[in-house]
mmCIF file of C-alpha atoms in Angstrom:
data_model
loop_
_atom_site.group_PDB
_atom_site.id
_atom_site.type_symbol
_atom_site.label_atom_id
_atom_site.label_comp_id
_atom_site.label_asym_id
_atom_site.label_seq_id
_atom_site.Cartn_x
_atom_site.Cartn_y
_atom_site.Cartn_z
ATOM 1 C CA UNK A 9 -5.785 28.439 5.815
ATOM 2 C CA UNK A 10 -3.123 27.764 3.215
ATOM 3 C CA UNK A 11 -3.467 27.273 -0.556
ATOM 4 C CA UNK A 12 -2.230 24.133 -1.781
ATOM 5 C CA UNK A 13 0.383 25.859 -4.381
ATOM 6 C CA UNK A 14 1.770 27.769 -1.556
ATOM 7 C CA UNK A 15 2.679 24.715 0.688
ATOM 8 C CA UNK A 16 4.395 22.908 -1.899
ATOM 9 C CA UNK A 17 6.228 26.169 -2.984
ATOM 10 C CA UNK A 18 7.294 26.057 0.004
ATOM 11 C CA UNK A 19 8.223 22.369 0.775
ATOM 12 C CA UNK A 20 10.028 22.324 -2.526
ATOM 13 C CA UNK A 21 13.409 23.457 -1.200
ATOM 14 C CA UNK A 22 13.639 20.361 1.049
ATOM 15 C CA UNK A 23 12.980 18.009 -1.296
ATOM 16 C CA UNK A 24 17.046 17.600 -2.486
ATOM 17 C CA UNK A 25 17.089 13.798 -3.989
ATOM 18 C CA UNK A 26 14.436 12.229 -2.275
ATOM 19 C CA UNK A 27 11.357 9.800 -3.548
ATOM 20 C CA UNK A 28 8.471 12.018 -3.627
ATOM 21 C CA UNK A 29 4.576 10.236 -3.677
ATOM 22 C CA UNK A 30 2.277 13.989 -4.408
ATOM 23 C CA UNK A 31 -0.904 12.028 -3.976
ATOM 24 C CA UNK A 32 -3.920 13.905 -5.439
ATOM 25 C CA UNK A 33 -1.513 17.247 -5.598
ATOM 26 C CA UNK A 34 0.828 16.423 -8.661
ATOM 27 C CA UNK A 35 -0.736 19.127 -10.352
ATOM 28 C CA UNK A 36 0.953 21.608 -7.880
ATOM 29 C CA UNK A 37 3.855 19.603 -7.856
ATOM 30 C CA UNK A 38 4.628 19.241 -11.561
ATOM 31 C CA UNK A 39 5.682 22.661 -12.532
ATOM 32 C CA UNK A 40 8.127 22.589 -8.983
ATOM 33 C CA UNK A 41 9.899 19.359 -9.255
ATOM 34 C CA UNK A 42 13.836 19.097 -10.879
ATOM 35 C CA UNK A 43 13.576 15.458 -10.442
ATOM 36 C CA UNK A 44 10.416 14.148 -12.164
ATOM 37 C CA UNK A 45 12.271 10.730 -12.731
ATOM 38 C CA UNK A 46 11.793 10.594 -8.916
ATOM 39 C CA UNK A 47 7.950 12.038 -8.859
ATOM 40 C CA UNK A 48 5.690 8.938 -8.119
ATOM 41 C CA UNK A 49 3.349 10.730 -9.922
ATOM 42 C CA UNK A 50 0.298 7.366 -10.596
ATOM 43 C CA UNK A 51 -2.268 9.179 -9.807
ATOM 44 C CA UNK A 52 -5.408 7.886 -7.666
ATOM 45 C CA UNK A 53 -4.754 4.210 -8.571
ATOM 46 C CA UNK A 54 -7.760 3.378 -5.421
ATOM 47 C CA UNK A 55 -8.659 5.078 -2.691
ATOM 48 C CA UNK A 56 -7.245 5.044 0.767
ATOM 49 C CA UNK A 57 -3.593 3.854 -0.342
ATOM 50 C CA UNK A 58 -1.043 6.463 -0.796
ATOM 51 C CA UNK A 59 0.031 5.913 2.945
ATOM 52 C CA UNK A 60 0.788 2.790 2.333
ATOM 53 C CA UNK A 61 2.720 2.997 -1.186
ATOM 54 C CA UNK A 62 4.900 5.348 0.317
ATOM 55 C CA UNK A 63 5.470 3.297 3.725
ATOM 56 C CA UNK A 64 5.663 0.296 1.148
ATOM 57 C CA UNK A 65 8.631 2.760 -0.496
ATOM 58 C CA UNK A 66 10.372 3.904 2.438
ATOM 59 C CA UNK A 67 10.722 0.320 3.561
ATOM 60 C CA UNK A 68 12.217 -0.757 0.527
ATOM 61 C CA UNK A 69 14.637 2.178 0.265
ATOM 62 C CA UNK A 70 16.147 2.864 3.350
ATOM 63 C CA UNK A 71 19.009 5.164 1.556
ATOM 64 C CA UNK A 72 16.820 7.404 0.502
ATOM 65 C CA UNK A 73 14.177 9.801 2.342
ATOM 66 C CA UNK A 74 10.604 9.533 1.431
ATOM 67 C CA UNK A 75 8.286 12.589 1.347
ATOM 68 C CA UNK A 76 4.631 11.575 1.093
ATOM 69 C CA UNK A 77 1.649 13.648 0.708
ATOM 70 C CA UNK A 78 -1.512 12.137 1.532
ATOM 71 C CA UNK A 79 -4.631 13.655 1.681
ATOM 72 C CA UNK A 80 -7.718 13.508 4.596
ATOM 73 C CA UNK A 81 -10.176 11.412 2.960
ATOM 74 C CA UNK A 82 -7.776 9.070 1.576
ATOM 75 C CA UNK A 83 -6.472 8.830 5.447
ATOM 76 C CA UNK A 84 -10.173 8.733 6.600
ATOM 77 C CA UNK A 85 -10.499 5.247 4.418
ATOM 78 C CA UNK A 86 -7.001 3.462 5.600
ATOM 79 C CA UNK A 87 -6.494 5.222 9.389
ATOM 80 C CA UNK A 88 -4.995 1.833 10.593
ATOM 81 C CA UNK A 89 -1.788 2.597 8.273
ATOM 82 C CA UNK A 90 -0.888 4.897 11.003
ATOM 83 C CA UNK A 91 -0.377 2.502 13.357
ATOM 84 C CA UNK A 92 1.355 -0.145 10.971
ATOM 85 C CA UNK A 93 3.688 2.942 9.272
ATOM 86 C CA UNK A 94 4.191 4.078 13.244
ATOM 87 C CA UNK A 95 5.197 0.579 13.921
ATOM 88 C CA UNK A 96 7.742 0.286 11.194
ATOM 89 C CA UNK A 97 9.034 3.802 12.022
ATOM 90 C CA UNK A 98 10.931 3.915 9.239
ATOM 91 C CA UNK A 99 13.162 6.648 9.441
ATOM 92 C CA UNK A 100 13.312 8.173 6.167
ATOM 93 C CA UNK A 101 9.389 8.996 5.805
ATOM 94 C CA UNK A 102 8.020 12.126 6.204
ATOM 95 C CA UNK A 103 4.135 12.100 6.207
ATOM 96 C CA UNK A 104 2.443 15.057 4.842
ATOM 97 C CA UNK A 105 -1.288 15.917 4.966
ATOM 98 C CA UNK A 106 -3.142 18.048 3.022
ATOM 99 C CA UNK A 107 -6.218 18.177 4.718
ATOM 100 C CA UNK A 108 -8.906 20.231 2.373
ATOM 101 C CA UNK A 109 -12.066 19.014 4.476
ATOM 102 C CA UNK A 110 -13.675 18.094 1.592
ATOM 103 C CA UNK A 111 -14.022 15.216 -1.374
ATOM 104 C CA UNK A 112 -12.799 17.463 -3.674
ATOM 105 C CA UNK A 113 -12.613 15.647 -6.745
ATOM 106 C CA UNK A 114 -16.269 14.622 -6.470
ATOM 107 C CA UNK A 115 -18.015 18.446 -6.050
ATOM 108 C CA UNK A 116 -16.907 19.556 -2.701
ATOM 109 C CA UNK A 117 -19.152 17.182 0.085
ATOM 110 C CA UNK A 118 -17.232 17.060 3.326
ATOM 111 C CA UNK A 119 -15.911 14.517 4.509
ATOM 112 C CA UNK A 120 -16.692 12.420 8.390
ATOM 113 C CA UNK A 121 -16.197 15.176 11.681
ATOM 114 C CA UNK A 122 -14.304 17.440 9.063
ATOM 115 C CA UNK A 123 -14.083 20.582 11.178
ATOM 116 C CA UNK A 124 -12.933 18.766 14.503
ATOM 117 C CA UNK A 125 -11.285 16.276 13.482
ATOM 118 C CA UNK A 126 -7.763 16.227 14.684
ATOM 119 C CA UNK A 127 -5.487 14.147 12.210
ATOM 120 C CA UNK A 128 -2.301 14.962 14.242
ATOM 121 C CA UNK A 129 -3.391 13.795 17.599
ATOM 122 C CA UNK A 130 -4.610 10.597 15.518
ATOM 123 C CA UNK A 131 -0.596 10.024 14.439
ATOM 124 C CA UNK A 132 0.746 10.615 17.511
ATOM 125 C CA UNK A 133 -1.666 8.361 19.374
ATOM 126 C CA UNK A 134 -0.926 6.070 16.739
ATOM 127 C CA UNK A 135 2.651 5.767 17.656
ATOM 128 C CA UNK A 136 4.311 8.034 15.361
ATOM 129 C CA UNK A 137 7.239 10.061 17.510
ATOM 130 C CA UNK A 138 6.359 13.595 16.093
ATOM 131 C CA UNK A 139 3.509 15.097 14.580
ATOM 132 C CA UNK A 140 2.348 18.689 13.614
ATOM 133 C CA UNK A 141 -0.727 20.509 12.673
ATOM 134 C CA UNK A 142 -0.594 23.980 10.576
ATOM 135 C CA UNK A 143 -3.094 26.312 9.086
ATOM 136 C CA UNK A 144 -0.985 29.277 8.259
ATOM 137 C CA UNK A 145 1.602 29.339 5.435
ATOM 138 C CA UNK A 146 3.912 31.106 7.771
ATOM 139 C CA UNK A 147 3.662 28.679 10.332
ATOM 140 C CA UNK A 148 4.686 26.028 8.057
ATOM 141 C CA UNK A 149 7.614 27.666 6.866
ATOM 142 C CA UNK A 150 8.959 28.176 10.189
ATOM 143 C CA UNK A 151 8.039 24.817 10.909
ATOM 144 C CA UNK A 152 10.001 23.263 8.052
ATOM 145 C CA UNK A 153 13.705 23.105 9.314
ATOM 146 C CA UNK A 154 12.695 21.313 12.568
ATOM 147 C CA UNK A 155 10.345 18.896 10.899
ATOM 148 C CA UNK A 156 13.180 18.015 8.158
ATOM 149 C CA UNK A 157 15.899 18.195 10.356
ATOM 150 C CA UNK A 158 14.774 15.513 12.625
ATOM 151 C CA UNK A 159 14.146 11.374 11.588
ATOM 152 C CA UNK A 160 11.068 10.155 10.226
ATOM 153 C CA UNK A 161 8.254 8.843 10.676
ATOM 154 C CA UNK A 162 7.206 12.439 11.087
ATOM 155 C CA UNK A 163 3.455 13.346 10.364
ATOM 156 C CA UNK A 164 2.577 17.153 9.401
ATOM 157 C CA UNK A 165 -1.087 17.601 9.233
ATOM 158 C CA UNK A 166 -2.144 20.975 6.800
ATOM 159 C CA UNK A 167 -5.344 22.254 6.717
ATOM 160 C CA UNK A 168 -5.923 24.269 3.015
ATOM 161 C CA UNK A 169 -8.598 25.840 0.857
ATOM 162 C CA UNK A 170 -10.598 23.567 -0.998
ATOM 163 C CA UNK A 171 -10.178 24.059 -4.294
ATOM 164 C CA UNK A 172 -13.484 21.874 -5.614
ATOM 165 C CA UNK A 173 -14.049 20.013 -9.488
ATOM 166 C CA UNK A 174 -17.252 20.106 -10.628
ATOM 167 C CA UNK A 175 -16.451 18.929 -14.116
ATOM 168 C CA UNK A 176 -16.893 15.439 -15.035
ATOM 169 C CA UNK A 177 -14.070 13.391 -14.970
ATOM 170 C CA UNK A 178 -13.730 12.743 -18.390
ATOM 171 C CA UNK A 179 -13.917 16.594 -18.984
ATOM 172 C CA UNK A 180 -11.359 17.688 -16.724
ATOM 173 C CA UNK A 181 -7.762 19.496 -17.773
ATOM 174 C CA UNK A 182 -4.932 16.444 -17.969
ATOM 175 C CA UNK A 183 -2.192 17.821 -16.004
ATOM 176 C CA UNK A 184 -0.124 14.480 -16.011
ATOM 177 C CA UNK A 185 2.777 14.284 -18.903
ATOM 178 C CA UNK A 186 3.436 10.829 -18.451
ATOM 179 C CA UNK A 187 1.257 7.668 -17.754
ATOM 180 C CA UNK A 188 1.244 5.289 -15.047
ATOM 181 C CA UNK A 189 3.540 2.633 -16.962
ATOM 182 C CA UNK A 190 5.903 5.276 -17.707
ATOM 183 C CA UNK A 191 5.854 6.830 -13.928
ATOM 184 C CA UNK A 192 6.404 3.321 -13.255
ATOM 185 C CA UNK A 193 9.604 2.754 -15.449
ATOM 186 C CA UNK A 194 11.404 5.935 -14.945
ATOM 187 C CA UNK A 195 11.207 4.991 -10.914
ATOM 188 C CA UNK A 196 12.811 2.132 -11.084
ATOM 189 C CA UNK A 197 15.269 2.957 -13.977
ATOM 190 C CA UNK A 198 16.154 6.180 -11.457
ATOM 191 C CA UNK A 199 16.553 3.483 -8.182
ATOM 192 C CA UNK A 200 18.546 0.705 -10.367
ATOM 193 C CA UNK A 201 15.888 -1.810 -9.937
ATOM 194 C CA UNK A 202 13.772 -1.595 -13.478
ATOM 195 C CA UNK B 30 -7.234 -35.003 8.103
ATOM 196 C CA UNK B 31 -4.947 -37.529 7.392
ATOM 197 C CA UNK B 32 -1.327 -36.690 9.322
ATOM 198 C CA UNK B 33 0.477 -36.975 5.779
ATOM 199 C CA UNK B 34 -1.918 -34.534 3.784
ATOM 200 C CA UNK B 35 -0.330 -31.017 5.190
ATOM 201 C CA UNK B 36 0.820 -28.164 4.242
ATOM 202 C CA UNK B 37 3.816 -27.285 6.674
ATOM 203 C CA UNK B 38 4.462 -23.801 7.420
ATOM 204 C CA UNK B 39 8.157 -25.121 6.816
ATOM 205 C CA UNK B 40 7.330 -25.683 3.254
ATOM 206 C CA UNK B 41 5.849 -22.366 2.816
ATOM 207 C CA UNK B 42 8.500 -20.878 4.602
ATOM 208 C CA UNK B 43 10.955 -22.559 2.110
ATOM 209 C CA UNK B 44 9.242 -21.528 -0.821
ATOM 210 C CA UNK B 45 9.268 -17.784 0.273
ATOM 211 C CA UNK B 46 12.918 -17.922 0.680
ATOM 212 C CA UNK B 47 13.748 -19.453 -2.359
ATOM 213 C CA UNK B 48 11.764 -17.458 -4.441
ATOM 214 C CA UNK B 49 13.903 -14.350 -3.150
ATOM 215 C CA UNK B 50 10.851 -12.760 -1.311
ATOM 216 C CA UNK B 51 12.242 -9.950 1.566
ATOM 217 C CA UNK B 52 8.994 -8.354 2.711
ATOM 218 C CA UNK B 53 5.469 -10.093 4.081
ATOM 219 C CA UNK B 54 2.227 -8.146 4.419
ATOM 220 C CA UNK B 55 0.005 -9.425 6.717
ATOM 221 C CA UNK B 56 -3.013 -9.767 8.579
ATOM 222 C CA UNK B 57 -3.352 -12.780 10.443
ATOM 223 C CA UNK B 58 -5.793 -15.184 10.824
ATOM 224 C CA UNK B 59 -5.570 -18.093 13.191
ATOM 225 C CA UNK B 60 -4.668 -20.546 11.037
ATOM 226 C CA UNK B 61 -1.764 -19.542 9.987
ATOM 227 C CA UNK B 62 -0.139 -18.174 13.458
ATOM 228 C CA UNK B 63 2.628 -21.415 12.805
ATOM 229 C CA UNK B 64 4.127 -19.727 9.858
ATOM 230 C CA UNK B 65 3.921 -15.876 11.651
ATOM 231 C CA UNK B 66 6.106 -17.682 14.680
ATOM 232 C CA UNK B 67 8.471 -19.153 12.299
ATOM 233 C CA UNK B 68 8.604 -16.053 9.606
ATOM 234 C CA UNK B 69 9.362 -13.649 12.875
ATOM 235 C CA UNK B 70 12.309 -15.815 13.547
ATOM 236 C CA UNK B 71 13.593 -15.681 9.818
ATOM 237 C CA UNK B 72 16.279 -12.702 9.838
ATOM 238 C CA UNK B 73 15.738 -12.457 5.663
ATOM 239 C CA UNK B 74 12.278 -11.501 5.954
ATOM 240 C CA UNK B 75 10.536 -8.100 7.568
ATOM 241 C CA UNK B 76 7.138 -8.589 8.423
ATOM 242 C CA UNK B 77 4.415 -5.539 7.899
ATOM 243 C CA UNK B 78 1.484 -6.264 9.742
ATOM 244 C CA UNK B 79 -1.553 -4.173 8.276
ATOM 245 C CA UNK B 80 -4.954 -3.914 9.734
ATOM 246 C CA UNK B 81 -6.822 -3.856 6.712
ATOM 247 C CA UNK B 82 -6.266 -5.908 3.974
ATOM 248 C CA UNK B 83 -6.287 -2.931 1.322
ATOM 249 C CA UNK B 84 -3.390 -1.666 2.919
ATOM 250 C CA UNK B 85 -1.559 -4.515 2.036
ATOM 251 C CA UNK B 86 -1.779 -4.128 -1.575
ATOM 252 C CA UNK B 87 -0.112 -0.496 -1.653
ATOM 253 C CA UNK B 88 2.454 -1.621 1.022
ATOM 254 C CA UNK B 89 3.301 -4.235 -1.418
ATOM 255 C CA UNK B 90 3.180 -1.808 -4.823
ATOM 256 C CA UNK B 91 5.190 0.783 -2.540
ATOM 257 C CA UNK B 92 8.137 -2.381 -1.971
ATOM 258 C CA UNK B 93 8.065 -3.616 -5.816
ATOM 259 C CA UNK B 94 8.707 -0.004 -7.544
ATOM 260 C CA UNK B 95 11.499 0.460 -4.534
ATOM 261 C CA UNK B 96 13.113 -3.055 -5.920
ATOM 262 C CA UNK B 97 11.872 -5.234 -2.681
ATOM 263 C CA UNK B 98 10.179 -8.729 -3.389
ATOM 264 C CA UNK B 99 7.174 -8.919 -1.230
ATOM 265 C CA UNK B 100 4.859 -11.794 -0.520
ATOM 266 C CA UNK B 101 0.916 -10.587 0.633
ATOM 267 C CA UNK B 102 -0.293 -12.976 3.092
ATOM 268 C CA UNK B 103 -4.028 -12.955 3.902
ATOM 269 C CA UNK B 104 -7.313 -14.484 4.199
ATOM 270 C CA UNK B 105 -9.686 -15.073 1.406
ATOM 271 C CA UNK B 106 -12.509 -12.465 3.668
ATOM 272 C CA UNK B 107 -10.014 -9.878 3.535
ATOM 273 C CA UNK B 108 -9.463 -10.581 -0.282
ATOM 274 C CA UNK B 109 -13.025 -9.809 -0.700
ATOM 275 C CA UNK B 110 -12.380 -6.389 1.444
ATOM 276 C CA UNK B 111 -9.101 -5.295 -0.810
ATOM 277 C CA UNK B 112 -10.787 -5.857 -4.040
ATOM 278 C CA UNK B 113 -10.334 -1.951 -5.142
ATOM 279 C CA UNK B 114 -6.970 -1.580 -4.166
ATOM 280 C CA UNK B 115 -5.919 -4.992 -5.564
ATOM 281 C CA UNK B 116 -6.866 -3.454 -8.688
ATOM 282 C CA UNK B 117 -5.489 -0.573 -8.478
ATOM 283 C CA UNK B 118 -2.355 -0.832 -6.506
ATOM 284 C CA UNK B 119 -1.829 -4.003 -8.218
ATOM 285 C CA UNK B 120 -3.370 -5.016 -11.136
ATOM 286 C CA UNK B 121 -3.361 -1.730 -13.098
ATOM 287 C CA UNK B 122 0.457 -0.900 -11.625
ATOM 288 C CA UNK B 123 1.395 -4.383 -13.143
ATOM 289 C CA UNK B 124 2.679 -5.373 -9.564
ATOM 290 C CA UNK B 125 4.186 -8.722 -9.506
ATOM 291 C CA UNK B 126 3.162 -9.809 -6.510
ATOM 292 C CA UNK B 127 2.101 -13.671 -5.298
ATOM 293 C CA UNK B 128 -0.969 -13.504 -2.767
ATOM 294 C CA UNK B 129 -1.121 -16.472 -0.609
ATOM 295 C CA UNK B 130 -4.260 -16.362 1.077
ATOM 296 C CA UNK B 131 -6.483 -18.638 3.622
ATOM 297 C CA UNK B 132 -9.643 -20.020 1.625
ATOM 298 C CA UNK B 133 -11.447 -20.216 4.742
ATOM 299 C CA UNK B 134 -14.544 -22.621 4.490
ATOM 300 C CA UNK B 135 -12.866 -24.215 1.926
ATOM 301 C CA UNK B 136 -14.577 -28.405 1.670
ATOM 302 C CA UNK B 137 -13.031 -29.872 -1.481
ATOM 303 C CA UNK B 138 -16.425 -31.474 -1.909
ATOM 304 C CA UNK B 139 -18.143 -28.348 -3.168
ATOM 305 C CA UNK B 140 -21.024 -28.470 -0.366
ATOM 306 C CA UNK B 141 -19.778 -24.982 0.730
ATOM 307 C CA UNK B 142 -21.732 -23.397 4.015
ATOM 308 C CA UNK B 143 -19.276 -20.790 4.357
ATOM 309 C CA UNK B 144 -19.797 -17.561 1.999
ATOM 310 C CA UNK B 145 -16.490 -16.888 2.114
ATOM 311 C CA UNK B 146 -15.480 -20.041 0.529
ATOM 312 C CA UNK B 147 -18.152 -19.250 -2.305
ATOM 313 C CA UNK B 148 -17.254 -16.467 -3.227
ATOM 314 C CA UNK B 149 -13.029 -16.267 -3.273
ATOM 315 C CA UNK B 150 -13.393 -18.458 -6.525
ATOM 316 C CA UNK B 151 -15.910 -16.449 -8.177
ATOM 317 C CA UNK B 152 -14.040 -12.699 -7.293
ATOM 318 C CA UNK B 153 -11.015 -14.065 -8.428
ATOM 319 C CA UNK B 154 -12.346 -15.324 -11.930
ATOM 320 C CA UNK B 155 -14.262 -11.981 -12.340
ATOM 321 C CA UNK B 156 -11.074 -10.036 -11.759
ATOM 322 C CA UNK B 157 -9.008 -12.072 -13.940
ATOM 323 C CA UNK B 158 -6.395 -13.239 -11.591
ATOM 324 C CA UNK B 159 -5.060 -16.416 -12.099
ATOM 325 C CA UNK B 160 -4.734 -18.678 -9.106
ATOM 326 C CA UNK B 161 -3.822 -22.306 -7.582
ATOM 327 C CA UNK B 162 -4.675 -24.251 -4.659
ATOM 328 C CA UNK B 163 -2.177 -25.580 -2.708
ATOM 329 C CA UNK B 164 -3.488 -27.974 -0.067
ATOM 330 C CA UNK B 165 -0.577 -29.855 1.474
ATOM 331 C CA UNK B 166 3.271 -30.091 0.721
ATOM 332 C CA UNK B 167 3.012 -32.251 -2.187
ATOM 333 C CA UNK B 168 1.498 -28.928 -4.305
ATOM 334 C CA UNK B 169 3.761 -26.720 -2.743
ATOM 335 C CA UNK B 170 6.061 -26.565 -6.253
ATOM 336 C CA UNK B 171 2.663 -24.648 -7.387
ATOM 337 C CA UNK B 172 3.910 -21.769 -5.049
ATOM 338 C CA UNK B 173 6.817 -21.700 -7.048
ATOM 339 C CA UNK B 174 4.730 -21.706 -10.876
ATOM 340 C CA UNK B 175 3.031 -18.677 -9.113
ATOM 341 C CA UNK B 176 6.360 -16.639 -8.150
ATOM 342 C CA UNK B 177 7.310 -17.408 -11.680
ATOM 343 C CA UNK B 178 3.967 -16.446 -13.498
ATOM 344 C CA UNK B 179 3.697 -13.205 -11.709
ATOM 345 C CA UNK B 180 7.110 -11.986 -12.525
ATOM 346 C CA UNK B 181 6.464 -13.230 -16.062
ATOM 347 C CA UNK B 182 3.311 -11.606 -16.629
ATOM 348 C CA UNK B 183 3.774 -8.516 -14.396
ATOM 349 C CA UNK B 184 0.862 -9.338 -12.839
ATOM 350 C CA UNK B 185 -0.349 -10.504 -9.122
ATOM 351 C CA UNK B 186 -0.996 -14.540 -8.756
ATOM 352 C CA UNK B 187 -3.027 -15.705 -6.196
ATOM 353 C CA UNK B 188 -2.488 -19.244 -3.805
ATOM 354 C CA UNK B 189 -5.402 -20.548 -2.416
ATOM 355 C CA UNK B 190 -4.308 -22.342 0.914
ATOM 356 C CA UNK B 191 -6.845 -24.916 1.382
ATOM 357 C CA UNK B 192 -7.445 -24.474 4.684
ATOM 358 C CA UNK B 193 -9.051 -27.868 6.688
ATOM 359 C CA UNK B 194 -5.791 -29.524 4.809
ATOM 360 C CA UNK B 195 -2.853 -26.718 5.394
ATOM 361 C CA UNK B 196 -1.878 -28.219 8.522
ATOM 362 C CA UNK B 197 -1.262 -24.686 10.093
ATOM 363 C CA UNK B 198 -3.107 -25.548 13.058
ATOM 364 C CA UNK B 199 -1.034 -27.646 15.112
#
């Protein structure tokens, strides 16, 4: 399996000037992004709906390429945005999954079918046109030029370590340097529309 | 119903259009399959059908921050469902969105057998959004207050379609 860190190390060389949504792994984005202005960094705003801000982004910004990285029990809770991001097929989104098998945030229970569940079948049954499953770093290196090469809507299922909280909430390290308001503002000042 | 006392799906229509909107989220419910027909023949608007109603509010937070004007069109049961992400794709994202929704079991007289009906009022006053009913094409400059209030408080406004009145159903 792959660590989180590594896969965005990785991914980070493809990312050039597009919109990025990290989902629940800003904290391994933060320190690898040049264009933070561009970082839709908000967070967990609810459950279940980062597949759909960054359809809802794609949508609205055909000129620029989307790279989305959802995570499996936020997909678990919205699995009909598949179908309605498949039927869109816009083609500047590139669906990432980072598939940890567990709620992480909440002490590590796993979530539905976790071990045979296969998210990538899901996609392409969905509708989306291509879809990929890794569990090796290596494998998703190799992987990378064809998957960014091609159109969107492209779904890339990864399965990593879990790397479990414990804490309390209120307890754990703040990563984030800006808020949500401010995420908010520098997005929009970056695309002209704020 | 009286023939006069509708609400067209032209008027709606209108109102979209003239308040700029480019993108509607929806789930459909029967009684408003008039305005789907005539919003899939408008070439201004792109329709994103969801199949829950949660969806609908990130969709719609995703098309604001990328500078796209969308409309979320939905039933007051579904309301219920998307309460979370209303909040927090919306609300706490200051989304200015307008939410028309279908307040199904909706009686005017306030003998209300359908749950649905009793509720929409009370889940909207404990979340804090501010709404209007718009029964028939007389209210329909209400639509337009909402548009307004929305982008003025950087918040989502709801329309309640009162539904045995809305004339969607032809």
């Amino acid at each position: 399996m792959m660590h989180t860190a590594d896969m965005m190390r990785v991914f980070a060389r493809y990312r050039g000037d597009a919109i990025l949504v990290p989902g629940r792994s800003g904290r391994y984005w933060i320190d690898l992004s040049d264009n933070h202005a561009l970082d839709v960094e908000v967070g967990d705003p609810a459950m279940g709906g980062h597949g759909g801000l960054g359809l809802g982004l794609a949508l609205a910004r055909p000129d620029k390429k989307v790279m989305l990285f959802d995570s499996e029990g936020d997909l678990q809770m919205s699995l009909g945005i598949l179908a309605t991001i498949a039927e869109q097929a816009p083609p500047n989104l590139y669906h990432f999954l980072i598939d940890n098998g567990v709620y992480a945030t909440t002490g590590g229970q796993p979530v539905p079918n976790a071990d045979k569940i296969a998210y990538d079948v899901i996609a392409r049954g969905c509708g989306y046109p291509r879809a990929y499953a890794f569990t090796e770093i290596g494998d998703f290196e190799r992987g990378l030029p064809e998957i960014m090469g091609g159109p969107g809507p492209v779904f890339v299922a990864c399965k990593v370590v879990p790397e479990i909280e414990n804490e309390p909430i209120g307890r754990r390290r703040r990563w984030q340097t800006r808020t949500r308001e401010q995420v908010v503002k520098d997005l929009r000042a970056a695309l002209g529309v704020g | 119903m009286s023939g006069a006392a509708v609400l067209s799906p032209e008027t709606v229509l209108a109102e979209m259009k003239k308040h700029g909107v480019t993108h509607v989220v929806y789930l459909p419910d029967s009684e408003t399959n008039w305005l789907y027909l005539l919003m899939k023949s408008e070439p201004t608007l792109r329709l994103i059908g969801v199949g829950r109603e949660g969806n609908a509010a990130s969709i719609a937070a995703g098309l604001w921050l990328g500078g796209a004007r969308p409309l979320i069109l939905i039933q007051n049961t579904g309301m219920l469902e998307a309460g979370d992400s209303i909040r927090g794709w919306l609300m706490s994202l200051n989304v200015p969105v307008v939410l028309m929704v279908g307040y199904r079991g909706w009686t005017r007289h306030g003998v209300t057998v359908d749950t649905a009906a009793t509720y929409t009022e009370r889940f909207l006053m404990a979340f804090g959004l501010n709404y209007y009913l718009v029964e028939n094409d007389a209210d329909a400059a209400r639509i337009g207050v909402a548009f307004e209030e929305a982008e003025r408080t950087r918040q989502p406004v709801v329309i309640l379609v009162g539904d045995e009145y809305h004339g969607f159903n032809r």
